[in-house]
């Protein structure tokens, strides 16, 4: 349950801690601290917050929960700050304390939102706290060179970008890193193969399309798996590359450049800002990783390969496959690079990023990989105190048949085709709607609105799912004007924009804002929950929470607007309701922008 305003909750917490020093002091000594027990209530009849710590305290203090509740309430009532913010608290049941924020306080909060561009979301000011200067690194998107970017990468891109936007808005320094797969045996294979079958690909950047490269890559892989001689040639090619042989390096650069151009097109369409720092960047640090691990006596040589066996929480070796950091032939792999990356990202500059938090957005198929490298990094003591690493896994993108998303002929879907299709369908929906409403609009209008809705629908469909589950990709569902979809939210913004256009300015002075209906109070309360949901997403890295919040806000708004006159209401209600309309629109716009979604004034 979301609580009403993060800020109000913090203030209440303080009042509560002041209210009953003795009780709080003893509660703090026990394992369950008092702060955990100020919870948002689900039902209006219980007020906005409930304190249920009296039950735990009862044990420690050997008194009845109700007596403790009475005592806390007595102190709360004596606190002028508390009394200004809340109605007198009520004791319910055997010892719950129900707290309702007073109407005056709610109006005060709403008024302050009107002049606050951040709508109450706190700002982590790094100029005041040097710890906050440490960047949060979000490793996302991360497609592979000479391969196509697929729907999994799309999902990572959309989720990662939204998390980055939220952290940035909160005031953190964010490093958005594209850990592209641009190193390893695959380049040896590809370059060796191209040298034979299409040497022009290695010198002329325009000789082939990316899809041709993908084809060449598949051929090379097949040869590699079947032909020992070719394996040998490929390995030698990798070594040449690693030794910075100029011809190999040029060829490699060219392949990277070509893929990069393709990726850029997608990023531009999705309005994604990301810095490329591929696997190759960490190449110079791989030997250091091995040395460090050797020094820490974590390395074991098993069948010629250097690896680390994983342990469970009691430090006993578990049955999971070990993390292999150097293969028998001396080559390094994916895990070695990720270890080098962790080490680099936490080390202070100039040999590192000095990060405070690492966030990896990939499909859940890589969970055991991250589990392994995180454990190795911890045991090697590369994680500074107070810093953390998290894997943000997500499920598969499925087609409407419930199987992995494919084209009708069974091939992987090209992302550019997928976006084109969403836009095309959005445009045809608009045309139908215009016809029904007997509206005339220009082609440029349809073009612009179609693009915005199409892209928004794809992004929102992805973000609104709990990312840990697989999600079914359906153009029809994501483009529907009904339900938890981008068009539904965009439409709410448009609807309010219309009201505000007609309602011109707010005519009463802000001091006269006043409400007298339940629907108004519900809407107001929902508006005030924005800061809480943002803090929650920052903690739990689940953007779908923000989506649910925005969807509920639109629903509550629609209920309010359907049942209550706004433009035709008497003053001061007319202006007061317009204030709620404007704040609803501002909240939706800000929330959607943090999801990477643009809004429209008309659609
Ligand atoms: N290139 C990888 C893939 O396509 C994703 C990389 C994720 N990031 C990382 N640091 N391992 O699956």
Coordinates of C-alpha atoms and ligand atoms in Angstrom, one line a residue:
X1 CA 0.0 0.0 0.0
X2 CA 1.4 3.4 -1.0
X3 CA 1.5 5.9 1.8
X4 CA 0.3 9.4 1.5
X5 CA 3.4 11.6 0.7
X6 CA 6.8 10.4 1.7
X7 CA 7.5 13.7 3.3
X8 CA 4.3 13.6 5.5
X9 CA 5.2 10.1 6.5
X10 CA 8.7 11.1 7.6
X11 CA 7.2 14.0 9.7
X12 CA 4.8 11.6 11.3
X13 CA 7.5 9.2 12.1
X14 CA 9.4 11.9 13.9
X15 CA 6.3 12.9 15.9
X16 CA 5.7 9.3 16.8
X17 CA 9.3 8.8 18.0
X18 CA 9.0 11.9 20.2
X19 CA 5.7 10.8 21.5
X20 CA 6.7 7.9 23.5
X21 CA 10.4 8.0 24.3
X22 CA 10.3 5.1 26.7
X23 CA 8.4 2.8 24.4
X24 CA 10.5 3.7 21.4
X25 CA 13.7 3.3 23.3
X26 CA 12.9 -0.2 24.2
X27 CA 11.5 -1.0 20.8
X28 CA 14.7 0.0 19.2
X29 CA 16.6 -2.4 21.4
X30 CA 14.4 -5.3 20.2
X31 CA 14.8 -6.6 16.6
X32 CA 11.7 -4.9 15.2
X33 CA 12.2 -1.1 15.2
X34 CA 9.3 1.2 15.6
X35 CA 9.7 2.8 12.2
X36 CA 8.7 -0.3 10.5
X37 CA 5.3 -0.1 12.0
X38 CA 3.9 3.2 10.7
X39 CA 2.1 1.8 7.7
X40 CA -0.2 3.2 5.1
X41 CA -3.7 1.9 5.5
X42 CA -5.7 0.5 2.6
X43 CA -9.0 1.8 3.7
X44 CA -10.2 5.3 4.2
X45 CA -12.1 4.4 7.4
X46 CA -8.8 3.5 9.0
X47 CA -7.3 6.9 8.3
X48 CA -4.2 7.5 6.3
X49 CA -1.7 5.7 8.5
X50 CA -1.9 3.0 11.2
X51 CA 0.5 2.4 14.0
X52 CA 0.5 -1.2 15.0
X53 CA 3.7 -1.3 17.1
X54 CA 1.7 -1.4 20.3
X55 CA 1.5 -5.2 20.1
X56 CA 5.2 -5.7 19.9
X57 CA 5.7 -3.1 22.6
X58 CA 3.2 -4.9 24.8
X59 CA 5.5 -7.8 25.2
X60 CA 8.6 -5.8 26.0
X61 CA 6.8 -3.5 28.4
X62 CA 4.4 -6.1 29.9
X63 CA 1.4 -3.8 29.4
X64 CA -1.7 -4.3 27.3
X65 CA -1.4 -3.0 23.7
X66 CA -4.4 -0.7 24.3
X67 CA -2.8 0.9 27.4
X68 CA 0.3 1.5 25.3
X69 CA -1.8 3.0 22.5
X70 CA -3.6 5.3 25.0
X71 CA -0.2 6.5 26.2
X72 CA 1.2 7.1 22.7
X73 CA -2.0 9.0 21.8
X74 CA -1.8 11.1 24.9
X75 CA 1.7 12.2 23.9
X76 CA 0.8 12.7 20.3
X77 CA -2.0 15.0 21.3
X78 CA 0.4 17.1 23.3
X79 CA 2.7 17.6 20.3
X80 CA 1.7 20.9 18.5
X81 CA 3.4 19.8 15.3
X82 CA 1.4 16.6 15.2
X83 CA -1.9 18.4 16.0
X84 CA -1.3 20.8 13.2
X85 CA -0.9 18.0 10.7
X86 CA -3.4 15.4 11.9
X87 CA -6.9 15.0 13.3
X88 CA -6.8 13.6 16.8
X89 CA -5.7 9.9 16.5
X90 CA -8.2 7.1 17.1
X91 CA -7.5 3.9 18.9
X92 CA -9.1 0.9 17.1
X93 CA -9.5 -2.7 18.0
X94 CA -7.2 -4.1 20.7
X95 CA -4.5 -1.5 20.2
X96 CA -4.2 0.0 16.7
X97 CA -3.7 3.7 16.3
X98 CA -5.4 5.2 13.3
X99 CA -4.0 8.5 12.0
X100 CA -5.7 10.8 9.6
X101 CA -4.0 13.8 8.0
X102 CA -6.1 16.9 8.6
X103 CA -7.9 18.5 5.7
X104 CA -6.0 21.8 6.4
X105 CA -2.7 19.9 6.0
X106 CA -3.8 18.2 2.8
X107 CA -4.8 21.5 1.3
X108 CA -1.5 23.0 2.4
X109 CA 0.4 20.1 0.7
X110 CA -1.6 20.5 -2.5
X111 CA -0.9 24.2 -2.5
X112 CA 2.8 23.7 -2.2
X113 CA 2.7 21.2 -5.2
X114 CA 1.3 24.0 -7.4
X115 CA 4.5 25.9 -7.3
X116 CA 6.8 22.9 -7.1
X117 CA 8.0 21.6 -10.5
X118 CA 9.2 18.4 -8.7
X119 CA 5.7 17.8 -7.3
X120 CA 7.1 16.9 -3.9
X121 CA 9.7 14.4 -5.1
X122 CA 12.8 14.9 -2.9
X123 CA 16.1 15.9 -4.5
X124 CA 19.3 14.2 -3.4
X125 CA 21.6 17.2 -3.5
X126 CA 25.1 15.9 -4.3
X127 CA 26.6 19.3 -3.7
X128 CA 25.8 18.8 0.0
X129 CA 26.9 15.2 0.4
X130 CA 30.1 13.9 -1.2
X131 CA 28.8 10.3 -1.0
X132 CA 26.0 11.3 -3.4
X133 CA 28.5 12.3 -6.0
X134 CA 29.3 8.7 -6.5
X135 CA 27.5 7.6 -9.6
X136 CA 24.8 4.9 -9.9
X137 CA 25.8 2.8 -12.8
X138 CA 23.0 1.3 -14.9
X139 CA 24.2 -1.3 -17.3
X140 CA 21.4 -1.9 -19.8
X141 CA 20.5 -2.5 -23.4
X142 CA 23.9 -4.1 -24.2
X143 CA 23.4 -5.8 -27.5
X144 CA 26.1 -7.7 -29.3
X145 CA 28.2 -6.5 -32.2
X146 CA 27.5 -8.2 -35.6
X147 CA 24.3 -9.7 -34.2
X148 CA 20.9 -8.3 -34.3
X149 CA 19.4 -6.4 -31.3
X150 CA 16.4 -8.5 -30.2
X151 CA 13.3 -8.1 -28.1
X152 CA 15.3 -9.0 -25.0
X153 CA 17.6 -6.1 -25.6
X154 CA 14.5 -3.9 -26.2
X155 CA 13.1 -4.8 -22.9
X156 CA 16.4 -4.1 -21.2
X157 CA 16.6 -0.8 -23.0
X158 CA 13.2 0.4 -22.0
X159 CA 13.4 -0.7 -18.3
X160 CA 17.0 0.5 -17.9
X161 CA 16.2 3.9 -19.4
X162 CA 13.2 4.4 -17.1
X163 CA 15.3 3.5 -14.0
X164 CA 18.0 5.9 -15.2
X165 CA 15.5 8.7 -15.6
X166 CA 14.1 8.1 -12.1
X167 CA 17.6 8.1 -10.5
X168 CA 18.5 11.2 -12.5
X169 CA 15.4 13.1 -11.5
X170 CA 16.1 12.2 -7.9
X171 CA 19.4 14.0 -8.2
X172 CA 21.9 11.1 -8.5
X173 CA 24.7 11.1 -10.9
X174 CA 23.9 8.3 -13.3
X175 CA 26.3 6.5 -15.7
X176 CA 24.2 4.8 -18.4
X177 CA 26.5 2.1 -19.7
X178 CA 26.0 0.0 -22.8
X179 CA 28.1 -3.1 -22.2
X180 CA 28.0 -4.2 -25.8
X181 CA 29.4 -7.6 -26.7
X182 CA 32.3 -6.5 -28.8
X183 CA 35.1 -8.9 -27.8
X184 CA 35.9 -12.6 -27.8
X185 CA 36.2 -15.6 -30.0
X186 CA 33.2 -14.7 -32.1
X187 CA 35.3 -11.9 -33.7
X188 CA 38.0 -14.3 -34.6
X189 CA 35.5 -16.5 -36.3
X190 CA 33.7 -13.7 -38.1
X191 CA 36.9 -11.9 -39.3
X192 CA 38.5 -15.2 -40.5
X193 CA 35.3 -16.1 -42.4
X194 CA 34.9 -12.7 -44.0
X195 CA 38.5 -12.7 -45.1
X196 CA 37.6 -15.8 -47.2
X197 CA 34.1 -15.1 -48.4
X198 CA 33.6 -11.3 -48.4
X199 CA 36.9 -9.5 -47.8
X200 CA 35.3 -6.2 -48.9
X201 CA 33.2 -6.3 -45.7
X202 CA 36.5 -5.7 -43.8
X203 CA 37.5 -2.6 -45.6
X204 CA 34.3 -0.9 -46.9
X205 CA 31.7 0.1 -44.3
X206 CA 29.0 0.2 -46.9
X207 CA 29.6 -3.1 -48.5
X208 CA 27.0 -4.9 -46.5
X209 CA 23.9 -4.5 -44.4
X210 CA 23.8 -5.6 -40.8
X211 CA 21.5 -8.4 -41.7
X212 CA 24.2 -9.7 -44.1
X213 CA 26.7 -9.6 -41.2
X214 CA 24.3 -11.6 -39.1
X215 CA 24.2 -14.2 -41.9
X216 CA 28.0 -14.3 -42.1
X217 CA 28.1 -14.7 -38.4
X218 CA 25.9 -17.7 -38.5
X219 CA 27.9 -19.3 -41.2
X220 CA 31.1 -18.6 -39.3
X221 CA 29.7 -20.2 -36.2
X222 CA 28.7 -23.2 -38.1
X223 CA 32.1 -23.7 -39.6
X224 CA 33.7 -23.1 -36.2
X225 CA 31.6 -25.9 -34.6
X226 CA 32.3 -28.3 -37.4
X227 CA 35.9 -27.6 -38.6
X228 CA 38.9 -27.9 -36.3
X229 CA 41.1 -26.3 -38.8
X230 CA 38.8 -23.2 -38.8
X231 CA 38.8 -23.2 -35.1
X232 CA 42.6 -22.9 -35.1
X233 CA 42.5 -20.0 -37.7
X234 CA 39.9 -18.2 -35.7
X235 CA 41.8 -18.5 -32.4
X236 CA 44.9 -17.1 -34.1
X237 CA 42.8 -14.2 -35.4
X238 CA 41.6 -13.4 -31.9
X239 CA 45.2 -13.4 -30.7
X240 CA 46.1 -11.0 -33.5
X241 CA 43.2 -8.8 -32.5
X242 CA 44.3 -8.9 -28.8
X243 CA 47.8 -8.0 -29.8
X244 CA 46.5 -5.0 -31.7
X245 CA 47.4 -6.1 -35.1
X246 CA 46.5 -3.2 -37.3
X247 CA 44.7 -5.0 -40.0
X248 CA 42.6 -7.0 -37.6
X249 CA 41.9 -4.0 -35.5
X250 CA 40.7 -2.1 -38.5
X251 CA 38.4 -4.9 -39.5
X252 CA 37.0 -5.1 -36.0
X253 CA 36.4 -1.4 -35.8
X254 CA 34.5 -1.5 -39.0
X255 CA 32.2 -4.3 -37.8
X256 CA 31.6 -2.4 -34.6
X257 CA 30.9 0.8 -36.4
X258 CA 28.4 -0.9 -38.6
X259 CA 26.5 -2.4 -35.8
X260 CA 26.7 0.8 -33.8
X261 CA 24.9 2.6 -36.6
X262 CA 22.1 0.1 -36.5
X263 CA 21.8 0.3 -32.7
X264 CA 21.8 4.1 -32.9
X265 CA 18.8 4.1 -35.1
X266 CA 16.8 2.2 -32.5
X267 CA 18.0 4.4 -29.7
X268 CA 17.1 7.5 -31.5
X269 CA 13.6 6.3 -32.2
X270 CA 13.1 5.4 -28.6
X271 CA 14.8 8.6 -27.3
X272 CA 17.5 6.6 -25.4
X273 CA 20.7 8.2 -24.2
X274 CA 23.4 5.7 -23.5
X275 CA 27.2 5.6 -23.5
X276 CA 28.9 2.7 -25.2
X277 CA 31.5 1.0 -23.1
X278 CA 31.8 -2.5 -24.5
X279 CA 33.5 -5.6 -23.2
X280 CA 36.7 -4.7 -25.1
X281 CA 37.1 -1.7 -22.7
X282 CA 37.9 -4.1 -19.9
X283 CA 40.4 -6.2 -21.9
X284 CA 43.5 -4.5 -20.3
X285 CA 42.2 -5.3 -16.8
X286 CA 41.5 -9.0 -17.3
X287 CA 44.9 -10.2 -16.1
X288 CA 44.5 -8.1 -13.0
X289 CA 41.3 -10.0 -12.2
X290 CA 43.2 -13.3 -12.3
X291 CA 46.0 -11.9 -10.3
X292 CA 43.7 -10.5 -7.6
X293 CA 41.8 -13.8 -7.3
X294 CA 45.0 -15.7 -7.2
X295 CA 46.3 -13.5 -4.4
X296 CA 43.1 -14.0 -2.5
X297 CA 43.5 -17.8 -2.9
X298 CA 40.0 -18.0 -4.5
X299 CA 41.2 -19.6 -7.8
X300 CA 41.2 -23.4 -8.3
X301 CA 42.5 -25.0 -11.4
X302 CA 40.1 -27.6 -12.6
X303 CA 40.8 -29.6 -15.7
X304 CA 43.2 -26.9 -16.9
X305 CA 40.6 -24.1 -16.4
X306 CA 40.9 -21.5 -13.7
X307 CA 37.7 -21.2 -11.8
X308 CA 36.1 -20.2 -8.5
X309 CA 33.8 -22.6 -6.7
X310 CA 30.7 -21.0 -5.3
X311 CA 29.7 -21.3 -1.6
X312 CA 26.3 -21.1 0.2
X313 CA 25.6 -18.8 3.1
X314 CA 27.4 -21.0 5.5
X315 CA 30.5 -20.8 3.4
X316 CA 30.2 -24.5 2.3
X317 CA 30.8 -25.2 -1.3
X318 CA 27.5 -25.6 -3.1
X319 CA 26.6 -27.6 -6.2
X320 CA 26.3 -24.7 -8.6
X321 CA 28.7 -24.7 -11.5
X322 CA 31.9 -22.8 -10.8
X323 CA 32.7 -19.4 -12.3
X324 CA 35.3 -20.0 -15.0
X325 CA 37.6 -17.1 -15.4
X326 CA 40.3 -18.5 -17.7
X327 CA 39.8 -21.3 -20.1
X328 CA 42.2 -24.1 -20.7
X329 CA 43.5 -22.4 -23.9
X330 CA 44.2 -19.3 -21.8
X331 CA 41.2 -17.3 -23.2
X332 CA 39.0 -15.3 -20.9
X333 CA 35.2 -15.2 -21.0
X334 CA 32.1 -13.3 -20.3
X335 CA 32.4 -13.8 -16.5
X336 CA 36.0 -12.5 -16.5
X337 CA 34.9 -9.4 -18.3
X338 CA 32.1 -8.8 -15.9
X339 CA 34.4 -9.3 -12.9
X340 CA 36.8 -6.7 -14.4
X341 CA 33.9 -4.4 -15.0
X342 CA 32.8 -4.7 -11.3
X343 CA 36.3 -4.1 -10.1
X344 CA 36.7 -1.1 -12.4
X345 CA 33.3 0.4 -11.6
X346 CA 33.8 0.4 -7.8
X347 CA 37.4 1.5 -7.8
X348 CA 38.0 5.2 -7.4
X349 CA 39.0 7.4 -10.4
X350 CA 41.3 7.6 -12.3
X351 CA 41.4 3.8 -12.5
X352 CA 37.7 3.5 -12.0
X353 CA 34.2 5.0 -11.8
X354 CA 33.9 5.1 -8.0
X355 CA 30.3 4.0 -8.2
X356 CA 28.0 3.5 -5.2
X357 CA 25.5 1.2 -6.9
X358 CA 25.6 -1.1 -9.9
X359 CA 22.4 -2.1 -11.6
X360 CA 22.3 -4.7 -14.4
X361 CA 19.2 -5.0 -16.5
X362 CA 19.2 -8.3 -18.4
X363 CA 16.8 -11.3 -18.9
X364 CA 16.5 -13.7 -16.0
X365 CA 18.4 -16.3 -17.9
X366 CA 21.5 -14.5 -16.7
X367 CA 20.6 -14.7 -13.0
X368 CA 23.0 -17.4 -12.2
X369 CA 25.8 -15.6 -14.1
X370 CA 25.3 -12.5 -12.0
X371 CA 24.8 -14.5 -8.9
X372 CA 28.2 -16.1 -9.5
X373 CA 30.2 -13.0 -10.4
X374 CA 28.6 -11.0 -7.6
X375 CA 29.7 -13.6 -5.1
X376 CA 33.2 -13.7 -6.5
X377 CA 33.5 -9.9 -6.4
X378 CA 32.3 -9.9 -2.7
X379 CA 34.7 -12.6 -1.7
X380 CA 37.5 -10.8 -3.4
X381 CA 36.5 -7.7 -1.4
X382 CA 36.0 -5.4 -4.3
X383 CA 32.8 -3.9 -3.0
X384 CA 33.4 -0.8 -0.8
X385 CA 31.3 -0.4 2.3
X386 CA 27.8 0.8 1.8
X387 CA 27.9 0.0 -2.0
X388 CA 25.7 -2.5 -3.7
X389 CA 25.2 -4.5 -6.9
X390 CA 21.9 -5.7 -8.1
X391 CA 20.7 -7.7 -11.0
X392 CA 17.4 -6.5 -12.4
X393 CA 16.1 -9.6 -14.2
X394 CA 13.1 -9.7 -16.5
X395 CA 11.1 -12.4 -18.2
X396 CA 10.7 -13.4 -21.8
X397 CA 8.7 -11.5 -24.4
X398 CA 6.2 -13.9 -25.8
X399 CA 4.0 -13.8 -28.9
X400 CA 0.3 -14.1 -28.7
X401 CA 0.6 -17.9 -29.1
X402 CA 2.4 -17.9 -25.7
X403 CA 5.7 -18.9 -27.4
X404 CA 8.9 -16.8 -27.8
X405 CA 8.0 -13.9 -30.0
X406 CA 8.8 -14.6 -33.7
X407 CA 7.7 -13.4 -37.1
X408 CA 5.1 -15.5 -38.9
X409 CA 7.8 -17.3 -40.8
X410 CA 9.5 -18.2 -37.6
X411 CA 12.4 -15.7 -37.7
X412 CA 13.4 -13.3 -35.0
X413 CA 11.6 -10.0 -35.2
X414 CA 13.6 -7.0 -36.2
X415 CA 13.2 -4.2 -33.7
X416 CA 12.7 -1.5 -36.4
X417 CA 9.9 -3.6 -37.9
X418 CA 8.3 -4.0 -34.6
X419 CA 8.3 -0.3 -33.9
X420 CA 7.1 0.4 -37.5
X421 CA 4.2 -1.9 -37.0
X422 CA 3.1 -0.3 -33.7
X423 CA 3.1 3.1 -35.3
X424 CA 1.2 1.9 -38.3
X425 CA -1.4 0.3 -36.2
X426 CA -1.7 3.4 -33.9
X427 CA -2.2 5.5 -37.0
X428 CA -4.9 3.3 -38.3
X429 CA -6.7 3.5 -34.9
X430 CA -6.5 7.2 -35.0
X431 CA -8.0 7.4 -38.5
X432 CA -10.9 5.2 -37.3
X433 CA -11.5 7.3 -34.2
X434 CA -11.4 10.5 -36.2
X435 CA -14.0 9.1 -38.6
X436 CA -16.2 8.1 -35.8
X437 CA -15.9 11.5 -34.1
X438 CA -16.4 13.2 -37.5
X439 CA -13.2 15.1 -36.9
X440 CA -10.8 16.5 -39.6
X441 CA -7.1 16.4 -38.9
X442 CA -4.1 17.0 -41.0
X443 CA -1.7 14.2 -42.1
X444 CA 1.0 15.8 -40.0
X445 CA -1.2 15.5 -37.0
X446 CA -1.9 11.8 -37.6
X447 CA 1.8 11.2 -38.3
X448 CA 2.9 12.9 -35.0
X449 CA 0.2 11.4 -32.8
X450 CA 0.6 8.0 -34.3
X451 CA 4.3 8.0 -33.7
X452 CA 3.9 9.2 -30.1
X453 CA 1.2 6.6 -29.3
X454 CA 3.0 3.8 -31.1
X455 CA 6.2 4.2 -29.2
X456 CA 4.5 5.0 -25.9
X457 CA 2.4 1.8 -26.3
X458 CA 5.5 -0.4 -26.8
X459 CA 7.3 1.1 -23.9
X460 CA 4.4 1.2 -21.5
X461 CA 3.3 -2.4 -22.3
X462 CA 6.8 -3.5 -21.2
X463 CA 7.1 -1.3 -18.2
X464 CA 3.6 -1.9 -16.8
X465 CA 4.2 -5.6 -16.4
X466 CA 6.0 -6.9 -13.3
X467 CA 9.3 -7.3 -15.1
X468 CA 10.0 -10.6 -13.4
X469 CA 7.3 -12.4 -15.3
X470 CA 7.2 -13.2 -19.0
X471 CA 5.0 -10.9 -21.0
X472 CA 2.8 -11.3 -23.9
X473 CA 3.4 -8.9 -26.7
X474 CA 0.1 -7.9 -28.3
X475 CA -0.3 -4.8 -30.4
X476 CA -4.1 -4.9 -29.9
X477 CA -3.8 -4.9 -26.1
X478 CA -1.1 -2.2 -25.9
X479 CA -2.9 0.1 -28.3
X480 CA -6.3 -0.2 -26.6
X481 CA -7.9 3.0 -25.2
X482 CA -9.2 0.8 -22.4
X483 CA -7.3 -0.7 -19.4
X484 CA -3.8 -0.1 -18.1
X485 CA -2.3 1.1 -21.4
X486 CA -0.4 4.1 -22.7
X487 CA -3.3 5.3 -24.8
X488 CA -5.5 5.3 -21.8
X489 CA -3.1 7.4 -19.8
X490 CA -2.3 9.7 -22.7
X491 CA -6.0 10.2 -23.2
X492 CA -6.4 11.3 -19.6
X493 CA -3.7 13.9 -20.1
X494 CA -5.4 15.1 -23.3
X495 CA -8.8 15.2 -21.6
X496 CA -7.4 17.4 -18.8
X497 CA -5.6 19.6 -21.2
X498 CA -9.0 20.3 -22.9
X499 CA -10.6 21.2 -19.6
X500 CA -7.7 23.5 -18.7
X501 CA -7.9 25.2 -22.1
X502 CA -11.6 25.9 -21.6
X503 CA -11.3 26.7 -17.9
X504 CA -8.7 29.4 -18.6
X505 CA -7.1 30.6 -15.4
X506 CA -7.7 29.7 -11.8
X507 CA -9.7 32.6 -10.5
X508 CA -9.6 32.4 -6.7
X509 CA -6.5 33.1 -4.7
X510 CA -4.8 30.0 -3.6
X511 CA -5.8 30.7 0.0
X512 CA -9.4 30.0 -0.9
X513 CA -8.8 26.4 -2.2
X514 CA -11.5 24.3 -0.6
X515 CA -13.1 20.9 -1.1
X516 CA -16.3 19.4 0.1
X517 CA -16.7 16.1 -1.7
X518 CA -15.3 12.6 -1.1
X519 CA -14.3 12.3 -4.8
X520 CA -12.2 15.4 -4.4
X521 CA -10.4 14.2 -1.3
X522 CA -9.6 10.8 -2.9
X523 CA -8.1 12.4 -6.0
X524 CA -6.1 14.8 -3.8
X525 CA -4.8 12.0 -1.7
X526 CA -3.8 10.0 -4.8
X527 CA -1.9 13.0 -6.2
X528 CA 0.1 13.2 -3.0
X529 CA 1.3 9.7 -3.2
X530 CA 3.7 10.4 -6.2
X531 CA 6.8 10.9 -4.1
X532 CA 6.2 7.7 -2.2
X533 CA 6.0 5.6 -5.3
X534 CA 9.1 7.1 -6.8
X535 CA 11.1 6.3 -3.6
X536 CA 9.7 2.8 -3.8
X537 CA 10.8 2.3 -7.4
X538 CA 14.2 3.6 -6.6
X539 CA 14.5 1.0 -3.8
X540 CA 12.9 -2.0 -5.5
X541 CA 13.7 -1.2 -9.2
X542 CA 10.2 -2.1 -10.3
X543 CA 8.9 0.6 -12.8
X544 CA 5.5 -1.2 -13.0
X545 CA 4.8 0.3 -9.5
X546 CA 4.9 3.7 -11.1
X547 CA 2.7 2.6 -14.0
X548 CA 0.1 1.2 -11.6
X549 CA 0.1 4.4 -9.6
X550 CA -0.5 6.5 -12.8
X551 CA -3.2 4.2 -14.0
X552 CA -5.0 4.4 -10.7
X553 CA -4.6 8.2 -10.7
X554 CA -6.3 8.4 -14.1
X555 CA -9.1 6.1 -13.0
X556 CA -9.7 8.2 -9.9
X557 CA -9.6 11.3 -12.0
X558 CA -12.0 10.0 -14.5
X559 CA -14.4 9.0 -11.7
X560 CA -14.1 12.5 -10.2
X561 CA -14.6 14.3 -13.5
X562 CA -17.5 12.1 -14.7
X563 CA -19.4 12.8 -11.5
X564 CA -18.6 16.3 -10.6
X565 CA -19.0 19.6 -12.4
X566 CA -15.7 21.5 -12.8
X567 CA -16.1 24.3 -15.3
X568 CA -19.8 24.8 -14.3
X569 CA -19.2 24.7 -10.5
X570 CA -19.5 27.8 -8.3
X571 CA -16.4 29.5 -7.0
X572 CA -14.4 28.7 -5.0
X573 CA -15.1 25.1 -6.0
X574 CA -14.6 25.7 -9.7
X575 CA -11.0 27.0 -9.2
X576 CA -10.3 24.4 -6.5
X577 CA -11.3 21.6 -8.8
X578 CA -9.3 23.1 -11.6
X579 CA -6.3 23.0 -9.3
X580 CA -6.9 19.2 -8.9
X581 CA -7.2 18.9 -12.7
X582 CA -4.0 20.7 -13.3
X583 CA -2.1 18.7 -10.7
X584 CA -3.4 15.5 -12.0
X585 CA -2.2 16.4 -15.5
X586 CA 1.2 17.6 -14.1
X587 CA 1.6 14.3 -12.2
X588 CA 0.7 12.2 -15.2
X589 CA 3.1 14.1 -17.4
X590 CA 6.0 13.9 -14.9
X591 CA 5.3 10.3 -14.2
X592 CA 5.2 9.3 -17.9
X593 CA 8.3 11.3 -18.6
X594 CA 10.1 9.3 -16.0
X595 CA 9.0 6.2 -17.9
X596 CA 10.5 7.8 -21.0
X597 CA 7.0 8.5 -22.5
X598 CA 6.1 11.7 -24.3
X599 CA 2.6 13.1 -23.8
X600 CA 0.3 15.0 -26.2
X601 CA -2.0 18.0 -25.9
X602 CA -4.5 16.6 -28.4
X603 CA -4.9 13.1 -29.8
Ligands
LIG1 N1 25.6 -8.6 -24.3 C1 24.8 -9.4 -23.3 C2 23.7 -10.1 -24.0 O1 23.3 -9.7 -25.1 C3 24.3 -8.5 -22.2 C4 25.3 -7.8 -21.3 C5 24.8 -7.4 -20.0 N2 25.7 -6.7 -19.2 C6 26.7 -7.2 -18.5 N3 27.5 -6.5 -17.9 N4 27.0 -8.5 -18.6 O2 23.1 -11.0 -23.4

